[in-house]
Coordinates of C-alpha atoms and ligand atoms in Angstrom, one line a residue:
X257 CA 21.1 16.5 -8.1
X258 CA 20.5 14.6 -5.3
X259 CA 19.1 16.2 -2.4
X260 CA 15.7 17.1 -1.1
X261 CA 14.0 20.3 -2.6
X262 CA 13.2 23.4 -0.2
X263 CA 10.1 23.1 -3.1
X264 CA 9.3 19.6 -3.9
X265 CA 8.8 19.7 -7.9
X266 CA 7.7 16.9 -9.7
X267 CA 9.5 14.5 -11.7
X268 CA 8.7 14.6 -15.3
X269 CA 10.7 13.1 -18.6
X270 CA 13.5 12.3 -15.8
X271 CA 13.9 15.5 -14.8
X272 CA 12.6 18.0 -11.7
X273 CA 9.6 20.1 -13.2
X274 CA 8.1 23.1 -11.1
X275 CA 4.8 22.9 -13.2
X276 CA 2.7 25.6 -14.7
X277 CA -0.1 25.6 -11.6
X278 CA 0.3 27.9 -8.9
X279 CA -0.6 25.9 -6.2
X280 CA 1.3 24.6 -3.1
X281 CA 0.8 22.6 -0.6
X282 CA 2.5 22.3 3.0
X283 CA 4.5 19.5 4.2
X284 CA 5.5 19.7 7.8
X285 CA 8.2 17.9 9.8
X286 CA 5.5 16.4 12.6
X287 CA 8.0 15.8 15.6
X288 CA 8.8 19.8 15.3
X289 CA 5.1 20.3 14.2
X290 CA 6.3 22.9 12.0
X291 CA 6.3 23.6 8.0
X292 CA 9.3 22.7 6.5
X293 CA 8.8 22.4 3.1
X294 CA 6.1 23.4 0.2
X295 CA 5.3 20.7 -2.9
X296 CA 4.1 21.5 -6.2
X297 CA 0.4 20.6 -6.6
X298 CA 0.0 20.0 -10.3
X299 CA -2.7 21.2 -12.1
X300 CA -4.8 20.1 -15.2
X301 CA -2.0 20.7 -17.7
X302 CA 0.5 19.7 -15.3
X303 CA -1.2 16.4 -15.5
X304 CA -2.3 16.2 -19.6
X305 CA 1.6 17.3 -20.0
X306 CA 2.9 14.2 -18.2
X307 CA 0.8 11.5 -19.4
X308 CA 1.9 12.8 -22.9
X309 CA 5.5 12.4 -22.0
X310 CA 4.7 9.0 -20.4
X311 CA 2.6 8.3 -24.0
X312 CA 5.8 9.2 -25.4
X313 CA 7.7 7.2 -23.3
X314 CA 5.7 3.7 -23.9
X315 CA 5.8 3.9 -28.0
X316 CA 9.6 2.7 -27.3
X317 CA 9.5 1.1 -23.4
X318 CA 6.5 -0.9 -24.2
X319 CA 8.5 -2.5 -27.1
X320 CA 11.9 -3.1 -26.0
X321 CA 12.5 -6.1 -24.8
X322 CA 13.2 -8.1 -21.6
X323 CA 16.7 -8.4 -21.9
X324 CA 17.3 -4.5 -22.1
X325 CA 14.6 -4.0 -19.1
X326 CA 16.2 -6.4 -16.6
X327 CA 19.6 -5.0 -15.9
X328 CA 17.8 -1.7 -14.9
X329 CA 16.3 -3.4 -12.7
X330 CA 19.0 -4.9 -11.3
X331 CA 20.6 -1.3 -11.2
X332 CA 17.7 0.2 -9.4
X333 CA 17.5 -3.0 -7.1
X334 CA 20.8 -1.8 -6.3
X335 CA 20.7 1.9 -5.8
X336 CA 17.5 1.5 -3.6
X337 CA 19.8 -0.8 -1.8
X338 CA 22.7 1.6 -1.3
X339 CA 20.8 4.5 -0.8
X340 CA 18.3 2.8 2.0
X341 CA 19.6 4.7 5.0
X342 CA 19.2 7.9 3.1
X343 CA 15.7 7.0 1.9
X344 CA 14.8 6.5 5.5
X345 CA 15.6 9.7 6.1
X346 CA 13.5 11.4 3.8
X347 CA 10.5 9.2 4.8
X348 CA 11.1 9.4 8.6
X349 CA 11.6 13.5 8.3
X350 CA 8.2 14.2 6.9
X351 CA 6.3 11.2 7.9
X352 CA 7.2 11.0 11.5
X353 CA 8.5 7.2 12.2
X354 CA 11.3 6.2 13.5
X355 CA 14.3 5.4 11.3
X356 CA 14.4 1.8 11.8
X357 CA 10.5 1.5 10.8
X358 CA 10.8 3.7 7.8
X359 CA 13.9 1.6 6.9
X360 CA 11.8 -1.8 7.2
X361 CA 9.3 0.1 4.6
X362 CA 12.3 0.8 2.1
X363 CA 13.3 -3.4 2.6
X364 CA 9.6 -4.6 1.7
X365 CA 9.8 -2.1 -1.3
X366 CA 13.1 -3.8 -2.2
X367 CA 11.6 -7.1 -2.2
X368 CA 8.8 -5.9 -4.8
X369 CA 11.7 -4.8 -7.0
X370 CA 13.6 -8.0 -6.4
X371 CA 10.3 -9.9 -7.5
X372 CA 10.5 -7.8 -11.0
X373 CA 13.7 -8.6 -11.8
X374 CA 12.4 -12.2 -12.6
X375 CA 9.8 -10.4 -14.9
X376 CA 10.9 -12.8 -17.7
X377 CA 9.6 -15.5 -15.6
X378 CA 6.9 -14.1 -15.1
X379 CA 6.0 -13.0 -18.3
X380 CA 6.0 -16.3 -20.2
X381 CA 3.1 -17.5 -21.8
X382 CA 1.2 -20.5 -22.8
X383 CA 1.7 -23.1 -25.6
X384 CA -0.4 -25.5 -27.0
X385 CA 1.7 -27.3 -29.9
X386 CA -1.1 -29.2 -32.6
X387 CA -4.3 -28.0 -31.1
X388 CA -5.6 -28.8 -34.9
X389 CA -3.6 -30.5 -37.4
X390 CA -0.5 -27.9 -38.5
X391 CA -1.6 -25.4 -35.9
X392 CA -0.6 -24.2 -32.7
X393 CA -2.1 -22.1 -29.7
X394 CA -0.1 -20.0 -27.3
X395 CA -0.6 -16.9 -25.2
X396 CA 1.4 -13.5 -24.6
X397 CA 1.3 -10.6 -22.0
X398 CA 1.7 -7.1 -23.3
X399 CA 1.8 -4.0 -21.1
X400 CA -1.3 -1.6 -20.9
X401 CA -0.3 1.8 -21.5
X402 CA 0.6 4.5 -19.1
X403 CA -0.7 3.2 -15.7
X404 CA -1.2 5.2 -12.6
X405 CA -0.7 5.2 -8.5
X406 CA -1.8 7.1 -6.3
X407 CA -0.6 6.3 -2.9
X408 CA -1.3 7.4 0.8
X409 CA 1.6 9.0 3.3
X410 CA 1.4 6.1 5.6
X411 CA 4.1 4.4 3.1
X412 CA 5.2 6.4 1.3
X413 CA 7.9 4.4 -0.5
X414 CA 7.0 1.0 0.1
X415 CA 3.3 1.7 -1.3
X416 CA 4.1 3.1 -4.5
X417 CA 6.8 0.0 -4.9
X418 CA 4.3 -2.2 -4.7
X419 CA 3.3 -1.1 -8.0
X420 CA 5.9 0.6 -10.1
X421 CA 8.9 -2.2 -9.9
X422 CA 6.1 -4.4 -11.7
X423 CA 4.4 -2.3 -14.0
X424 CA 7.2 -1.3 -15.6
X425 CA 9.1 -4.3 -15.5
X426 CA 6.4 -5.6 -17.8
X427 CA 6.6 -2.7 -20.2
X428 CA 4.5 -0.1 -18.4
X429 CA 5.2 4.1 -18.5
X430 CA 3.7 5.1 -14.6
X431 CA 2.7 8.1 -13.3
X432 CA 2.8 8.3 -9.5
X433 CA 0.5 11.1 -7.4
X434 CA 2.0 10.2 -3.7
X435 CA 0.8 11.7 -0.7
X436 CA 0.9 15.5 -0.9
X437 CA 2.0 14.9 3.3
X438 CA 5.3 13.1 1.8
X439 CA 6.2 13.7 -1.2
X440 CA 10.2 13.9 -1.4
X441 CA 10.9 10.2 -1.3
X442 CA 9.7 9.9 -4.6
X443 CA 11.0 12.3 -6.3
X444 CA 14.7 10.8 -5.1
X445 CA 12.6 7.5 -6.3
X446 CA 12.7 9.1 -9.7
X447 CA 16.5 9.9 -9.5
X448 CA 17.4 6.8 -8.9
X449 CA 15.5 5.1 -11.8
X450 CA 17.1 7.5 -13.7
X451 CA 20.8 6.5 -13.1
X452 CA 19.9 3.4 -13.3
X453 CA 19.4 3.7 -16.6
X454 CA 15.5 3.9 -17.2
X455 CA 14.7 6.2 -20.2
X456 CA 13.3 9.8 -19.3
X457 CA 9.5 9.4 -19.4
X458 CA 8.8 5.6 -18.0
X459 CA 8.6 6.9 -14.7
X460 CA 7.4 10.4 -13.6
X461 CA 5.9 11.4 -10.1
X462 CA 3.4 14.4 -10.2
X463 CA 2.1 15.8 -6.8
X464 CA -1.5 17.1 -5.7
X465 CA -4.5 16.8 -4.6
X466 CA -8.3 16.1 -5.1
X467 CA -8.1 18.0 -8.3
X468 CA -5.0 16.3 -9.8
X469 CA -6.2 12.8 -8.9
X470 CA -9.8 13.5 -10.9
X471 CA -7.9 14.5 -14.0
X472 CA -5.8 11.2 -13.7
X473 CA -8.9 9.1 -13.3
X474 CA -10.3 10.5 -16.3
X475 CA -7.6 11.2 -18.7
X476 CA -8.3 9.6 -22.0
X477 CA -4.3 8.1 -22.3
X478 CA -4.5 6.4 -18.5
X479 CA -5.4 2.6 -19.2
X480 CA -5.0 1.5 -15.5
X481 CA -5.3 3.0 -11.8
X482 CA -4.1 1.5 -8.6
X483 CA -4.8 3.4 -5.8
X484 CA -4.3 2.7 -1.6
X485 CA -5.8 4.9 0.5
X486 CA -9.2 5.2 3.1
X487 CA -12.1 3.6 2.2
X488 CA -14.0 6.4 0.9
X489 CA -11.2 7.6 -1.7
X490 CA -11.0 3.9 -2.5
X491 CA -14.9 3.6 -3.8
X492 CA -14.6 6.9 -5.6
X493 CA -11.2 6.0 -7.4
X494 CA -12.9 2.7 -8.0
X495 CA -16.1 4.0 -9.6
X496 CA -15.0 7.1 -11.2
X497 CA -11.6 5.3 -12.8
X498 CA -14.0 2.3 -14.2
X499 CA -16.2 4.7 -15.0
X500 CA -13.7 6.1 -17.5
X501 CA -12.9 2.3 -19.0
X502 CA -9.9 2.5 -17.2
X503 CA -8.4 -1.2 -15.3
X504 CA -8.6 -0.2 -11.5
X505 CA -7.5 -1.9 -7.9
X506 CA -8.4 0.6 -5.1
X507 CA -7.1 -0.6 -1.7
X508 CA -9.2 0.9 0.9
X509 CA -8.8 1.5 4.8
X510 CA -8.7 -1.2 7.6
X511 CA -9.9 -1.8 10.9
X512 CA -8.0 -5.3 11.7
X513 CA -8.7 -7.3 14.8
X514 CA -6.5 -9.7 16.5
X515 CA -7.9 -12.9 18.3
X516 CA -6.7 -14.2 21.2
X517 CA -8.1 -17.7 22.6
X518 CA -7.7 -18.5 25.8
X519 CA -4.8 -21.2 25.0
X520 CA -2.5 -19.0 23.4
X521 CA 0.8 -18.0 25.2
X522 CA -0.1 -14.7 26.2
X523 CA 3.3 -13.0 26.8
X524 CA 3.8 -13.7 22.9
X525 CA 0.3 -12.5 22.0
X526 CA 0.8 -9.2 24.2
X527 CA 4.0 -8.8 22.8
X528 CA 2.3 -9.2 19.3
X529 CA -0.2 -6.9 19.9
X530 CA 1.6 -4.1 21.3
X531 CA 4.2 -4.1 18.2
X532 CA 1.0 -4.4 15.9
X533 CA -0.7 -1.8 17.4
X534 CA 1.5 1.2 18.3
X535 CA 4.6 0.2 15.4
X536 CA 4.2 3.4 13.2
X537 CA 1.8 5.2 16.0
X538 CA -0.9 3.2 14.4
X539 CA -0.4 4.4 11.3
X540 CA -0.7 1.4 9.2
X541 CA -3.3 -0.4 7.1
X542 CA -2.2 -3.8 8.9
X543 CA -2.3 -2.4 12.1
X544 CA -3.6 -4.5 15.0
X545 CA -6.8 -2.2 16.1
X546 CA -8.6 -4.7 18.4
X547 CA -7.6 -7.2 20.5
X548 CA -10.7 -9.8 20.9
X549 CA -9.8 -11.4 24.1
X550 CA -11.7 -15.0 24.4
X551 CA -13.3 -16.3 27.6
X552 CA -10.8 -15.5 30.5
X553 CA -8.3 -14.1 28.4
X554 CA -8.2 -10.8 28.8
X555 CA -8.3 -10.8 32.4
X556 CA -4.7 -12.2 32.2
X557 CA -3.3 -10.3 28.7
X558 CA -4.6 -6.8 29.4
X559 CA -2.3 -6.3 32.3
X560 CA 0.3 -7.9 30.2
X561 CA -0.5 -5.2 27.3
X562 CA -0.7 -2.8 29.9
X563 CA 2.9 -3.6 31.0
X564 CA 4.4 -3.6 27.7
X565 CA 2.4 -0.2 26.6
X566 CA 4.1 1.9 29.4
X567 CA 7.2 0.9 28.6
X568 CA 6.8 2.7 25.1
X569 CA 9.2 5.6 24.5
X570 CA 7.8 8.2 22.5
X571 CA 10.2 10.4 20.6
X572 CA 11.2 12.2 17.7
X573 CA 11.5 10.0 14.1
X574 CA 15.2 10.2 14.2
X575 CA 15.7 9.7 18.1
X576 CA 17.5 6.1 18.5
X577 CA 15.6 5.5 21.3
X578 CA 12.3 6.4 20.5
X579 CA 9.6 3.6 19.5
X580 CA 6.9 5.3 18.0
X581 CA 7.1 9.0 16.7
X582 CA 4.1 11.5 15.9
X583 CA 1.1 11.7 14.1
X584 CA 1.7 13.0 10.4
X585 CA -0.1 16.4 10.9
X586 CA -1.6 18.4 13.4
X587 CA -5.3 17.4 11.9
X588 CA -4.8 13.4 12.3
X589 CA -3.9 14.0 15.8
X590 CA -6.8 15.9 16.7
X591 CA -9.1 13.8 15.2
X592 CA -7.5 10.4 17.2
X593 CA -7.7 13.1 20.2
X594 CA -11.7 13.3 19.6
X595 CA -12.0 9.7 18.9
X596 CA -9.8 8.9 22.5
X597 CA -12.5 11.4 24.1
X598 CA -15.2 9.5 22.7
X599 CA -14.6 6.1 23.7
X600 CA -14.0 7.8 27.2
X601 CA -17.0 8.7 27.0
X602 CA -18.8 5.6 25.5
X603 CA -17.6 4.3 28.8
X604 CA -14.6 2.2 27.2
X605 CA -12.1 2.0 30.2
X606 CA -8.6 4.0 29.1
X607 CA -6.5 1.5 31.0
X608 CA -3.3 4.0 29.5
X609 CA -3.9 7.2 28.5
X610 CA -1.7 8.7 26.3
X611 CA -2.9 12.0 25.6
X612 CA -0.7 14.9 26.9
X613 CA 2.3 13.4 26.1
X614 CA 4.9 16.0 25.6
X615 CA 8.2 14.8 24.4
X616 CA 11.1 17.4 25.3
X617 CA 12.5 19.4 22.5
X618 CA 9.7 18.6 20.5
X619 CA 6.9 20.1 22.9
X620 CA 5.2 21.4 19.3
X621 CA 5.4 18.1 17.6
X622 CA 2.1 15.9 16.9
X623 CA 2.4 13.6 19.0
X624 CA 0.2 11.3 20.9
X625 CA 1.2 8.4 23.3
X626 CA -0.4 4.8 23.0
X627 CA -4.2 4.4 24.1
X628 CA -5.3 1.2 25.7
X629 CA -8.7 1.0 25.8
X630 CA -10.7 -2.1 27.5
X631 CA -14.2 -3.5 27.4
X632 CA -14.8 -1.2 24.2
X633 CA -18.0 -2.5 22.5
X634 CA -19.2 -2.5 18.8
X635 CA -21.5 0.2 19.2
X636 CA -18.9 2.6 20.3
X637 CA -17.3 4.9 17.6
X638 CA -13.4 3.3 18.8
X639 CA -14.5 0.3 17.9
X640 CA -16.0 0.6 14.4
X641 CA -14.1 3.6 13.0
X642 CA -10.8 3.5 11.7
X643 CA -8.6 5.6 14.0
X644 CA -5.3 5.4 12.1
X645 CA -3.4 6.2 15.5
X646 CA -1.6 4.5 18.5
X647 CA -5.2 3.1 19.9
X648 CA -5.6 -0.1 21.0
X649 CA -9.1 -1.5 22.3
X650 CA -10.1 -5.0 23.5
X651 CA -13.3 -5.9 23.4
X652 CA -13.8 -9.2 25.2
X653 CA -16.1 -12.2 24.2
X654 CA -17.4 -15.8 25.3
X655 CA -16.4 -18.2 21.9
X656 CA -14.2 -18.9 19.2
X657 CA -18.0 -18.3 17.2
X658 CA -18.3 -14.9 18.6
X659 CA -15.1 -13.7 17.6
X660 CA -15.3 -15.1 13.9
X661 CA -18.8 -13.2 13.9
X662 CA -17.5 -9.9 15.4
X663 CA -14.5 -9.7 12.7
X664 CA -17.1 -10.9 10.1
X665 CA -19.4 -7.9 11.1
X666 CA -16.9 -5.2 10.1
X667 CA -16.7 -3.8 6.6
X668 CA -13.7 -4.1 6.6
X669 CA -11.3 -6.9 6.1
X670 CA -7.7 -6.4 5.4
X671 CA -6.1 -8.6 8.2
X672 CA -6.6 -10.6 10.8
X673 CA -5.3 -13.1 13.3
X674 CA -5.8 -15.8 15.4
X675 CA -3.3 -16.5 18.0
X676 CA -3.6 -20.1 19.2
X677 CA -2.1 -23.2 20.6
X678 CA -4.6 -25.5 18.9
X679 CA -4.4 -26.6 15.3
X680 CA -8.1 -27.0 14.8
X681 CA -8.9 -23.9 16.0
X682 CA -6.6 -22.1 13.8
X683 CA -7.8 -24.4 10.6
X684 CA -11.4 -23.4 11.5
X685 CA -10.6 -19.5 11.7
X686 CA -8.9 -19.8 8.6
X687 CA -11.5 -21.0 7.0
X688 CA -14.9 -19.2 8.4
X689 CA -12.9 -15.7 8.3
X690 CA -14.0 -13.3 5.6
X691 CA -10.9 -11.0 5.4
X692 CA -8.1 -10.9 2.8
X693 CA -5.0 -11.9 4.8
X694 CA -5.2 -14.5 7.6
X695 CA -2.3 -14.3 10.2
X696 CA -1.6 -17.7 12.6
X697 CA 0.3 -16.9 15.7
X698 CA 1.4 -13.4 13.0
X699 CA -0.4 -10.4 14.2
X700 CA 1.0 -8.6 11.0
X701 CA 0.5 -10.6 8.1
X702 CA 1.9 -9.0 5.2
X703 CA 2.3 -11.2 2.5
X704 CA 6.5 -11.1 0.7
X705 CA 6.1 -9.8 -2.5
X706 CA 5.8 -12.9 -4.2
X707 CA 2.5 -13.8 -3.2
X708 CA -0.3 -10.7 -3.7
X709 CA -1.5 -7.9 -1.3
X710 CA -5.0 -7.2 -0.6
X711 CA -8.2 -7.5 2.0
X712 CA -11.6 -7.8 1.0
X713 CA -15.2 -6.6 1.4
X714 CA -14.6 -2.2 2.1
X715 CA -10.5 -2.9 2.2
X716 CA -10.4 -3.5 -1.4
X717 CA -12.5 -2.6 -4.9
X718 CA -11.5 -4.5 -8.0
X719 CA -11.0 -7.5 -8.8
X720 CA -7.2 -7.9 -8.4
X721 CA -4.6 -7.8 -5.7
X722 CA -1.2 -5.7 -5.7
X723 CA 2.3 -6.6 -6.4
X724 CA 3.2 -10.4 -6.5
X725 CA 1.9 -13.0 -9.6
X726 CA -1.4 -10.6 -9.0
X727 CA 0.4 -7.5 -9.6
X728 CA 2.2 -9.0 -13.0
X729 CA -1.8 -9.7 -14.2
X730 CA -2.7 -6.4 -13.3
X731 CA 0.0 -4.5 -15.6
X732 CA -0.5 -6.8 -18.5
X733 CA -3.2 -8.0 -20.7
X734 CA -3.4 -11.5 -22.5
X735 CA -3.5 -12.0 -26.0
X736 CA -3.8 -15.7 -27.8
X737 CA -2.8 -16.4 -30.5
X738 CA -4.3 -19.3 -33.3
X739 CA -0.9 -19.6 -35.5
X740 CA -1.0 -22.2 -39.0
X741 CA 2.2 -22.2 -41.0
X742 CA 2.4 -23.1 -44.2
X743 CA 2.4 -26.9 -44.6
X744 CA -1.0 -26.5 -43.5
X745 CA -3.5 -27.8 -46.5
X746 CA -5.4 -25.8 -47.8
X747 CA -8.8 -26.4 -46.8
X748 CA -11.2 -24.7 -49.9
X749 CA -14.6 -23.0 -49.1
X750 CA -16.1 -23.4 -45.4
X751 CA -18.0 -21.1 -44.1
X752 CA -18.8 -23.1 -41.1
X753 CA -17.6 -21.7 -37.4
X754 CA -14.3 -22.9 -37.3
X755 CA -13.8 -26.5 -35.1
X756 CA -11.0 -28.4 -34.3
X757 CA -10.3 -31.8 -37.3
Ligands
LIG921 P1 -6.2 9.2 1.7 O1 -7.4 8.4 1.2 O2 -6.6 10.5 2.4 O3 -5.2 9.6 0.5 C1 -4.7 8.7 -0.4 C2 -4.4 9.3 -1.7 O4 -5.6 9.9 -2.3 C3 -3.5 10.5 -1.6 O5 -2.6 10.5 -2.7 C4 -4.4 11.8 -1.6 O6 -3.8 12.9 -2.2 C5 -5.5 11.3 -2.5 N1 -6.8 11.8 -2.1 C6 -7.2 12.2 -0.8 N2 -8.5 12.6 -0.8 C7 -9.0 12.4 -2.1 C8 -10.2 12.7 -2.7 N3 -11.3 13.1 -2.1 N4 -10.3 12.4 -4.0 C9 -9.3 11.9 -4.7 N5 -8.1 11.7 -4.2 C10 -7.9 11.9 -2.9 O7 -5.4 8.3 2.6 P2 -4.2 8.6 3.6 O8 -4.7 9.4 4.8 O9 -3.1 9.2 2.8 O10 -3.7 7.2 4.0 C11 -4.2 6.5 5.1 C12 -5.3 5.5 4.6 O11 -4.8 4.6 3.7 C13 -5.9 4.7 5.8 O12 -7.3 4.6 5.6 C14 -5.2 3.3 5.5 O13 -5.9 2.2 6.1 C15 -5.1 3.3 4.1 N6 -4.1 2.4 3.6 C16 -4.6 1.2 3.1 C17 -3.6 0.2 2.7 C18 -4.1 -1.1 2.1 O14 -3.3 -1.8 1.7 N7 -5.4 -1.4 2.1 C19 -2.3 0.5 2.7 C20 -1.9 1.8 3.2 C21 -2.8 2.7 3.7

């Protein structure tokens, strides 16, 4: 079967499963703002039921070894590939971006899956030959168990591939809770592992809620839990996960600023900031949020932003000439709505406003047209609360040392970046910033899945980032081995703690 559900099931064992709970949720289609479809929300025995099968699963998948993995790979590498346009689809129809954006997410998924298929690589351990005489020292990686994601709807198929490709690559059984605002895309995710060959049970997708997530975090069977999402669900996943004994990374929310000195080409840095900022209708943890604007910058880039801002089509996700599309539901518009009202009345100035946009066809559809806000401050709500919409503010300052203090102020720190014409000054930022990913002249810096993912300070809790050689530490555990064959001579009594002759 391969098309979307009227009633999104889950995907357990490799095959749809309605569940036993009664519960369903709503999934809308935010350009019509209407429901289109309902999604299983899995209850407590929905969720003890598929961990057994992904138990199940690992007594085999967790032994078999690299050279049966890696051709799945490749064959799921493959049928993401050919199925990419489709995938987009999905994503755009529930989520709200435009094709060519949710297409972009499927690519940087892609590139995750492309990283596994060198698992082998990646995998190999350490030898010491002779480390005493006749004896030899090397290390190993072995899977954990059945690991966990649970993943937010602003991605909602390049997030979970930033951990699934890898974990079970390296001998992993995963259980993935995605967004209950998107759910389809992974569900066709499961299908595709499936005729790619991955036995029934490695990879299984159950939806829900608040409820289903607690169970994960403390079921017995779940070594590991990598989670993306806001800040607060972060720090409870974090605590109540490690709480349990369980390995956990829990990537948290983002408010990331974008520096401009005075020296920078400007057209380039307002054409950086508007793609940044509005890409998605805001709606991504990399998201530029605030411009700083240094010295007598922003009297020359705001009208540049300005420019670029108006000339932003809003439209309906599958609209070819649309730029941005809506909000994902009818509550996150409201609440950008409120948070647009309040830095109006903070006395931010809106230099665009772009509530009351009403796109034709789609005059029910949540939508809400880029925000340019200037001379925001860091007392006002705009500037120190994650939005998660198409809001841009600038907030203007005198030095290179206020900006680096203002970005080091904020809780959070996912990404950031300079834009510059000087080396120095871009070496400096680098090194005084306290966020996890640094962009130079990049207003978006997203690291390729070969290096790892992840901010600091309230962005991120745990000790490891996702996907890349991060990712492969994450899924795995060392073991090292002390091996003496036997030409070794035997030694006789000593009790003495072992040392090296
Ligand atoms: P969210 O925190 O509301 O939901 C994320 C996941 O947690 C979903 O699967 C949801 O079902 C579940 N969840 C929600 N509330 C919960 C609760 N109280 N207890 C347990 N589970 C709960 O996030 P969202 O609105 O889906 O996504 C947007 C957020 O994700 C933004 O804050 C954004 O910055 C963040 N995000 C961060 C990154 C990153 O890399 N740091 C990447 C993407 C998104």
């Amino acid at each position: 079967m391969t098309s979307v559900p009227h009633s999104i099931p889950h995907w357990i064992g490799g095959r749809e499963d309605v569940g036993t709970g009664p519960r369903v949720g709503t999934v809308y289609h935010p350009a019509r703002g209407t429901a289109q479809r309902t999604v299983q929300l899995a209850d407590h025995a929905d969720v003890d039921r598929t961990v057994a099968v992904a138990t199940a699963a690992f007594a085999t998948w967790g032994r078999s070894s690299l050279s049966t993995r890696v051709p799945i790979l490749f064959a799921f590498r493959e049928l993401v590939l050919k199925h990419a346009d489709a995938l987009a689809q999905i994503i755009s129809s529930e989520h709200g971006k435009v094709l060519a954006d949710a297409r972009g997410e499927v690519q940087r998924g892609l590139e995750v899956i492309e990283f596994a298929c060198g698992i082998p690589h990646l995998l190999k351990g350490e030898y010491s030959d002779t480390v005493s005489l006749g004896t030899d020292s090397f290390s190993i990686r072995q899977p954990l168990g059945v690991v966990v994601g649970i993943t937010p709807f602003n991605f909602p198929a390049m997030v979970p591939m930033w951990m699934f490709p890898i974990a079970i690559a390296a001998g992993n059984c995963f259980v993935l809770k995605p967004s209950e605002r998107d759910p389809s895309v992974s569900v066709r995710l499961g299908q595709l592992w499936k005729e790619a060959g991955l036995p029934d049970g490695v990879f299984n997708v159950v939806h829900g809620d608040v409820d289903t997530v607690n169970r994960l975090l403390e079921h017995p069977d779940v070594a590991a839990v990598s989670f993306v999402g806001s800040t607060p669900v972060a720090r409870h996943v974090h605590e109540t996960a490690s709480r349990h004994g369980k390995r956990v990374q829990a990537l948290g929310g983002a408010k990331n600023h974008m520096v401009v000195m005075p020296d920078a080409a400007l057209d380039v840095a307002a054409d950086a900031a508007v793609n940044a900022a509005f890409g998605s209708a805001g709606q991504r943890c990399m998201a530029i949020s605030v411009v700083v604007a240094v010295g007598d910058a922003a009297d020359r880039l705001v009208p540049r932003i300005a420019e670029r801002v108006r000339a932003i089509t809003v439209g309906s996700g599958d609209d070819p000439s649309a730029d941005m599309g809506p909000l994902v539901t009818a509550a996150a518009r409201d609440r950008v709505l409120s948070c647009i009202e309040d830095g109006v009345q903070a006395g931010a100035t809106l230099v665009t406003d772009g509530r009351g946009v009403t796109v034709s066809g789609y005059e029910d559809g949540f939508f809400v047209g880029p925000c340019l806000f200037d001379h925001v401050t860091d007392t006002m709500r705009i500037y120190h609360e994650e939005i998660f919409g198409p809001v841009l503010c600038v907030v203007r300052v005198a030095s290179l040392d206020a900006a680096i203090a203002l970005v080091n102020s904020s809780p959070f720190a996912n990404g950031v970046a300079v834009f510059t014409a000087d080396g120095a000054t871009a070496r400096r930022f680098v090194h005084d910033i306290e966020v996890g990913m640094v962009g130079i002249n990049v207003p978006i810096p997203v690291p390729m899945a070969y290096h790892s993912f992840g901010g600091w300070k309230s962005s991120l809790f745990g000790d490891m980032h996702v996907h890349g050689p991060e990712g492969v530490r994450f899924y795995t555990r060392a073991k090292v081995v002390t091996a003496r064959w036997p030409e070794a001579v035997a030694t006789g009594k000593d009790l003495a703690f072992p040392s090296v002759r």
